[in-house]
Amino acid sequence: MNDARGALAVETLLKIVLVLVAVLLVIEVLSALISGIIGLLQPLVMLAILVLIVLWLLDRL
């Protein structure tokens, strides 16, 4: 009977863990960049909504 359990070397497991950590870091950085961009655009969107409401109230829209 040939038992294949534990056939992976420790170095292979460490490489897999390193790749998973690198992917997690890339996801975190992208998430921070996207939330930063949305954070910068939020006041502009609110200002555009305010302008649209004022124009609608003044019957200029």
mmCIF file of N, CA and C in Angstrom:
data_model
loop_
_atom_site.group_PDB
_atom_site.id
_atom_site.type_symbol
_atom_site.label_atom_id
_atom_site.label_comp_id
_atom_site.label_asym_id
_atom_site.label_seq_id
_atom_site.Cartn_x
_atom_site.Cartn_y
_atom_site.Cartn_z
ATOM 1 N N MET A 1 0.838 -1.186 0.000
ATOM 2 C CA MET A 1 0.000 0.000 0.000
ATOM 3 C C MET A 1 0.880 1.246 0.000
ATOM 4 N N ASN A 2 0.647 2.135 -0.946
ATOM 5 C CA ASN A 2 1.466 3.326 -1.086
ATOM 6 C C ASN A 2 0.712 4.511 -0.473
ATOM 7 N N ASP A 3 1.230 5.041 0.631
ATOM 8 C CA ASP A 3 0.588 6.170 1.317
ATOM 9 C C ASP A 3 1.180 7.474 0.795
ATOM 10 N N ALA A 4 0.339 8.319 0.185
ATOM 11 C CA ALA A 4 0.815 9.562 -0.420
ATOM 12 C C ALA A 4 0.651 10.758 0.512
ATOM 13 N N ARG A 5 0.187 10.533 1.718
ATOM 14 C CA ARG A 5 0.019 11.661 2.643
ATOM 15 C C ARG A 5 1.371 12.218 3.046
ATOM 16 N N GLY A 6 1.440 13.541 3.147
ATOM 17 C CA GLY A 6 2.681 14.177 3.567
ATOM 18 C C GLY A 6 3.739 14.183 2.491
ATOM 19 N N ALA A 7 3.314 14.105 1.231
ATOM 20 C CA ALA A 7 4.279 14.042 0.144
ATOM 21 C C ALA A 7 4.861 15.421 -0.197
ATOM 22 N N LEU A 8 4.215 16.507 0.241
ATOM 23 C CA LEU A 8 4.728 17.840 -0.050
ATOM 24 C C LEU A 8 5.895 18.173 0.867
ATOM 25 N N ALA A 9 6.886 18.803 0.300
ATOM 26 C CA ALA A 9 8.045 19.220 1.087
ATOM 27 C C ALA A 9 7.703 20.496 1.856
ATOM 28 N N VAL A 10 8.457 20.747 2.896
ATOM 29 C CA VAL A 10 8.225 21.935 3.719
ATOM 30 C C VAL A 10 8.439 23.202 2.899
ATOM 31 N N GLU A 11 9.431 23.192 2.023
ATOM 32 C CA GLU A 11 9.699 24.357 1.195
ATOM 33 C C GLU A 11 8.519 24.666 0.268
ATOM 34 N N THR A 12 7.887 23.634 -0.243
ATOM 35 C CA THR A 12 6.726 23.826 -1.110
ATOM 36 C C THR A 12 5.577 24.448 -0.333
ATOM 37 N N LEU A 13 5.348 23.964 0.870
ATOM 38 C CA LEU A 13 4.284 24.531 1.703
ATOM 39 C C LEU A 13 4.581 25.990 2.049
ATOM 40 N N LEU A 14 5.837 26.300 2.328
ATOM 41 C CA LEU A 14 6.204 27.679 2.628
ATOM 42 C C LEU A 14 6.006 28.584 1.412
ATOM 43 N N LYS A 15 6.295 28.081 0.218
ATOM 44 C CA LYS A 15 6.067 28.866 -0.996
ATOM 45 C C LYS A 15 4.583 29.132 -1.200
ATOM 46 N N ILE A 16 3.760 28.132 -0.937
ATOM 47 C CA ILE A 16 2.307 28.305 -1.072
ATOM 48 C C ILE A 16 1.813 29.354 -0.089
ATOM 49 N N VAL A 17 2.272 29.289 1.143
ATOM 50 C CA VAL A 17 1.865 30.264 2.158
ATOM 51 C C VAL A 17 2.356 31.657 1.782
ATOM 52 N N LEU A 18 3.565 31.773 1.267
ATOM 53 C CA LEU A 18 4.109 33.059 0.848
ATOM 54 C C LEU A 18 3.291 33.667 -0.292
ATOM 55 N N VAL A 19 2.894 32.860 -1.250
ATOM 56 C CA VAL A 19 2.064 33.350 -2.351
ATOM 57 C C VAL A 19 0.704 33.808 -1.831
ATOM 58 N N LEU A 20 0.108 33.051 -0.917
ATOM 59 C CA LEU A 20 -1.181 33.445 -0.353
ATOM 60 C C LEU A 20 -1.088 34.754 0.424
ATOM 61 N N VAL A 21 -0.006 34.946 1.166
ATOM 62 C CA VAL A 21 0.190 36.201 1.900
ATOM 63 C C VAL A 21 0.389 37.357 0.931
ATOM 64 N N ALA A 22 1.137 37.132 -0.148
ATOM 65 C CA ALA A 22 1.347 38.181 -1.153
ATOM 66 C C ALA A 22 0.023 38.568 -1.816
ATOM 67 N N VAL A 23 -0.814 37.586 -2.134
ATOM 68 C CA VAL A 23 -2.126 37.867 -2.720
ATOM 69 C C VAL A 23 -2.976 38.663 -1.741
ATOM 70 N N LEU A 24 -2.946 38.301 -0.476
ATOM 71 C CA LEU A 24 -3.703 39.028 0.544
ATOM 72 C C LEU A 24 -3.236 40.477 0.653
ATOM 73 N N LEU A 25 -1.934 40.715 0.605
ATOM 74 C CA LEU A 25 -1.408 42.076 0.666
ATOM 75 C C LEU A 25 -1.825 42.895 -0.554
ATOM 76 N N VAL A 26 -1.804 42.290 -1.727
ATOM 77 C CA VAL A 26 -2.229 42.992 -2.939
ATOM 78 C C VAL A 26 -3.707 43.366 -2.840
ATOM 79 N N ILE A 27 -4.524 42.459 -2.333
ATOM 80 C CA ILE A 27 -5.948 42.747 -2.164
ATOM 81 C C ILE A 27 -6.152 43.880 -1.174
ATOM 82 N N GLU A 28 -5.406 43.902 -0.085
ATOM 83 C CA GLU A 28 -5.528 44.974 0.912
ATOM 84 C C GLU A 28 -5.121 46.324 0.319
ATOM 85 N N VAL A 29 -4.038 46.354 -0.457
ATOM 86 C CA VAL A 29 -3.586 47.609 -1.061
ATOM 87 C C VAL A 29 -4.608 48.115 -2.063
ATOM 88 N N LEU A 30 -5.134 47.226 -2.902
ATOM 89 C CA LEU A 30 -6.159 47.628 -3.866
ATOM 90 C C LEU A 30 -7.412 48.135 -3.165
ATOM 91 N N SER A 31 -7.778 47.478 -2.080
ATOM 92 C CA SER A 31 -8.946 47.914 -1.316
ATOM 93 C C SER A 31 -8.729 49.308 -0.743
ATOM 94 N N ALA A 32 -7.536 49.574 -0.230
ATOM 95 C CA ALA A 32 -7.233 50.894 0.324
ATOM 96 C C ALA A 32 -7.242 51.961 -0.776
ATOM 97 N N LEU A 33 -6.702 51.638 -1.944
ATOM 98 C CA LEU A 33 -6.696 52.600 -3.053
ATOM 99 C C LEU A 33 -8.112 52.906 -3.532
ATOM 100 N N ILE A 34 -8.921 51.886 -3.661
ATOM 101 C CA ILE A 34 -10.295 52.091 -4.127
ATOM 102 C C ILE A 34 -11.090 52.900 -3.115
ATOM 103 N N SER A 35 -10.933 52.591 -1.837
ATOM 104 C CA SER A 35 -11.666 53.361 -0.827
ATOM 105 C C SER A 35 -11.149 54.792 -0.758
ATOM 106 N N GLY A 36 -9.870 55.003 -1.021
ATOM 107 C CA GLY A 36 -9.314 56.354 -1.051
ATOM 108 C C GLY A 36 -9.866 57.161 -2.212
ATOM 109 N N ILE A 37 -9.983 56.522 -3.365
ATOM 110 C CA ILE A 37 -10.540 57.210 -4.537
ATOM 111 C C ILE A 37 -11.999 57.548 -4.290
ATOM 112 N N ILE A 38 -12.740 56.614 -3.736
ATOM 113 C CA ILE A 38 -14.149 56.876 -3.432
ATOM 114 C C ILE A 38 -14.259 57.973 -2.379
ATOM 115 N N GLY A 39 -13.358 57.971 -1.424
ATOM 116 C CA GLY A 39 -13.356 59.013 -0.400
ATOM 117 C C GLY A 39 -13.092 60.394 -0.980
ATOM 118 N N LEU A 40 -12.254 60.471 -2.008
ATOM 119 C CA LEU A 40 -11.985 61.754 -2.652
ATOM 120 C C LEU A 40 -13.135 62.202 -3.540
ATOM 121 N N LEU A 41 -13.827 61.256 -4.142
ATOM 122 C CA LEU A 41 -14.912 61.600 -5.049
ATOM 123 C C LEU A 41 -16.226 61.905 -4.326
ATOM 124 N N GLN A 42 -16.357 61.461 -3.098
ATOM 125 C CA GLN A 42 -17.610 61.639 -2.377
ATOM 126 C C GLN A 42 -18.022 63.111 -2.241
ATOM 127 N N PRO A 43 -17.126 64.035 -1.851
ATOM 128 C CA PRO A 43 -17.550 65.439 -1.785
ATOM 129 C C PRO A 43 -17.963 66.004 -3.145
ATOM 130 N N LEU A 44 -17.291 65.576 -4.213
ATOM 131 C CA LEU A 44 -17.655 66.052 -5.546
ATOM 132 C C LEU A 44 -19.049 65.566 -5.948
ATOM 133 N N VAL A 45 -19.370 64.335 -5.630
ATOM 134 C CA VAL A 45 -20.696 63.800 -5.934
ATOM 135 C C VAL A 45 -21.751 64.535 -5.121
ATOM 136 N N MET A 46 -21.470 64.804 -3.856
ATOM 137 C CA MET A 46 -22.424 65.527 -3.011
ATOM 138 C C MET A 46 -22.621 66.952 -3.532
ATOM 139 N N LEU A 47 -21.554 67.578 -3.989
ATOM 140 C CA LEU A 47 -21.668 68.922 -4.548
ATOM 141 C C LEU A 47 -22.491 68.911 -5.835
ATOM 142 N N ALA A 48 -22.301 67.917 -6.673
ATOM 143 C CA ALA A 48 -23.080 67.805 -7.906
ATOM 144 C C ALA A 48 -24.560 67.607 -7.591
ATOM 145 N N ILE A 49 -24.872 66.798 -6.581
ATOM 146 C CA ILE A 49 -26.268 66.600 -6.177
ATOM 147 C C ILE A 49 -26.857 67.903 -5.663
ATOM 148 N N LEU A 50 -26.076 68.638 -4.880
ATOM 149 C CA LEU A 50 -26.548 69.925 -4.364
ATOM 150 C C LEU A 50 -26.833 70.908 -5.502
ATOM 151 N N VAL A 51 -25.942 70.958 -6.478
ATOM 152 C CA VAL A 51 -26.136 71.855 -7.618
ATOM 153 C C VAL A 51 -27.389 71.461 -8.398
ATOM 154 N N LEU A 52 -27.596 70.166 -8.597
ATOM 155 C CA LEU A 52 -28.792 69.717 -9.303
ATOM 156 C C LEU A 52 -30.069 70.086 -8.553
ATOM 157 N N ILE A 53 -30.055 69.955 -7.240
ATOM 158 C CA ILE A 53 -31.235 70.314 -6.445
ATOM 159 C C ILE A 53 -31.507 71.813 -6.533
ATOM 160 N N VAL A 54 -30.456 72.622 -6.425
ATOM 161 C CA VAL A 54 -30.635 74.081 -6.514
ATOM 162 C C VAL A 54 -31.148 74.470 -7.894
ATOM 163 N N LEU A 55 -30.576 73.897 -8.941
ATOM 164 C CA LEU A 55 -31.055 74.204 -10.305
ATOM 165 C C LEU A 55 -32.503 73.771 -10.485
ATOM 166 N N TRP A 56 -32.879 72.646 -9.916
ATOM 167 C CA TRP A 56 -34.256 72.183 -10.029
ATOM 168 C C TRP A 56 -35.208 73.118 -9.289
ATOM 169 N N LEU A 57 -34.776 73.584 -8.110
ATOM 170 C CA LEU A 57 -35.621 74.488 -7.349
ATOM 171 C C LEU A 57 -35.771 75.845 -8.051
ATOM 172 N N LEU A 58 -34.760 76.275 -8.774
ATOM 173 C CA LEU A 58 -34.809 77.556 -9.481
ATOM 174 C C LEU A 58 -35.400 77.413 -10.887
ATOM 175 N N ASP A 59 -35.877 76.227 -11.221
ATOM 176 C CA ASP A 59 -36.458 75.928 -12.537
ATOM 177 C C ASP A 59 -35.479 76.197 -13.674
ATOM 178 N N ARG A 60 -34.233 75.944 -13.456
ATOM 179 C CA ARG A 60 -33.214 76.115 -14.501
ATOM 180 C C ARG A 60 -32.776 74.768 -15.075
ATOM 181 N N LEU A 61 -33.360 73.710 -14.584
ATOM 182 C CA LEU A 61 -32.960 72.391 -15.034
ATOM 183 C C LEU A 61 -33.954 71.844 -16.036
#
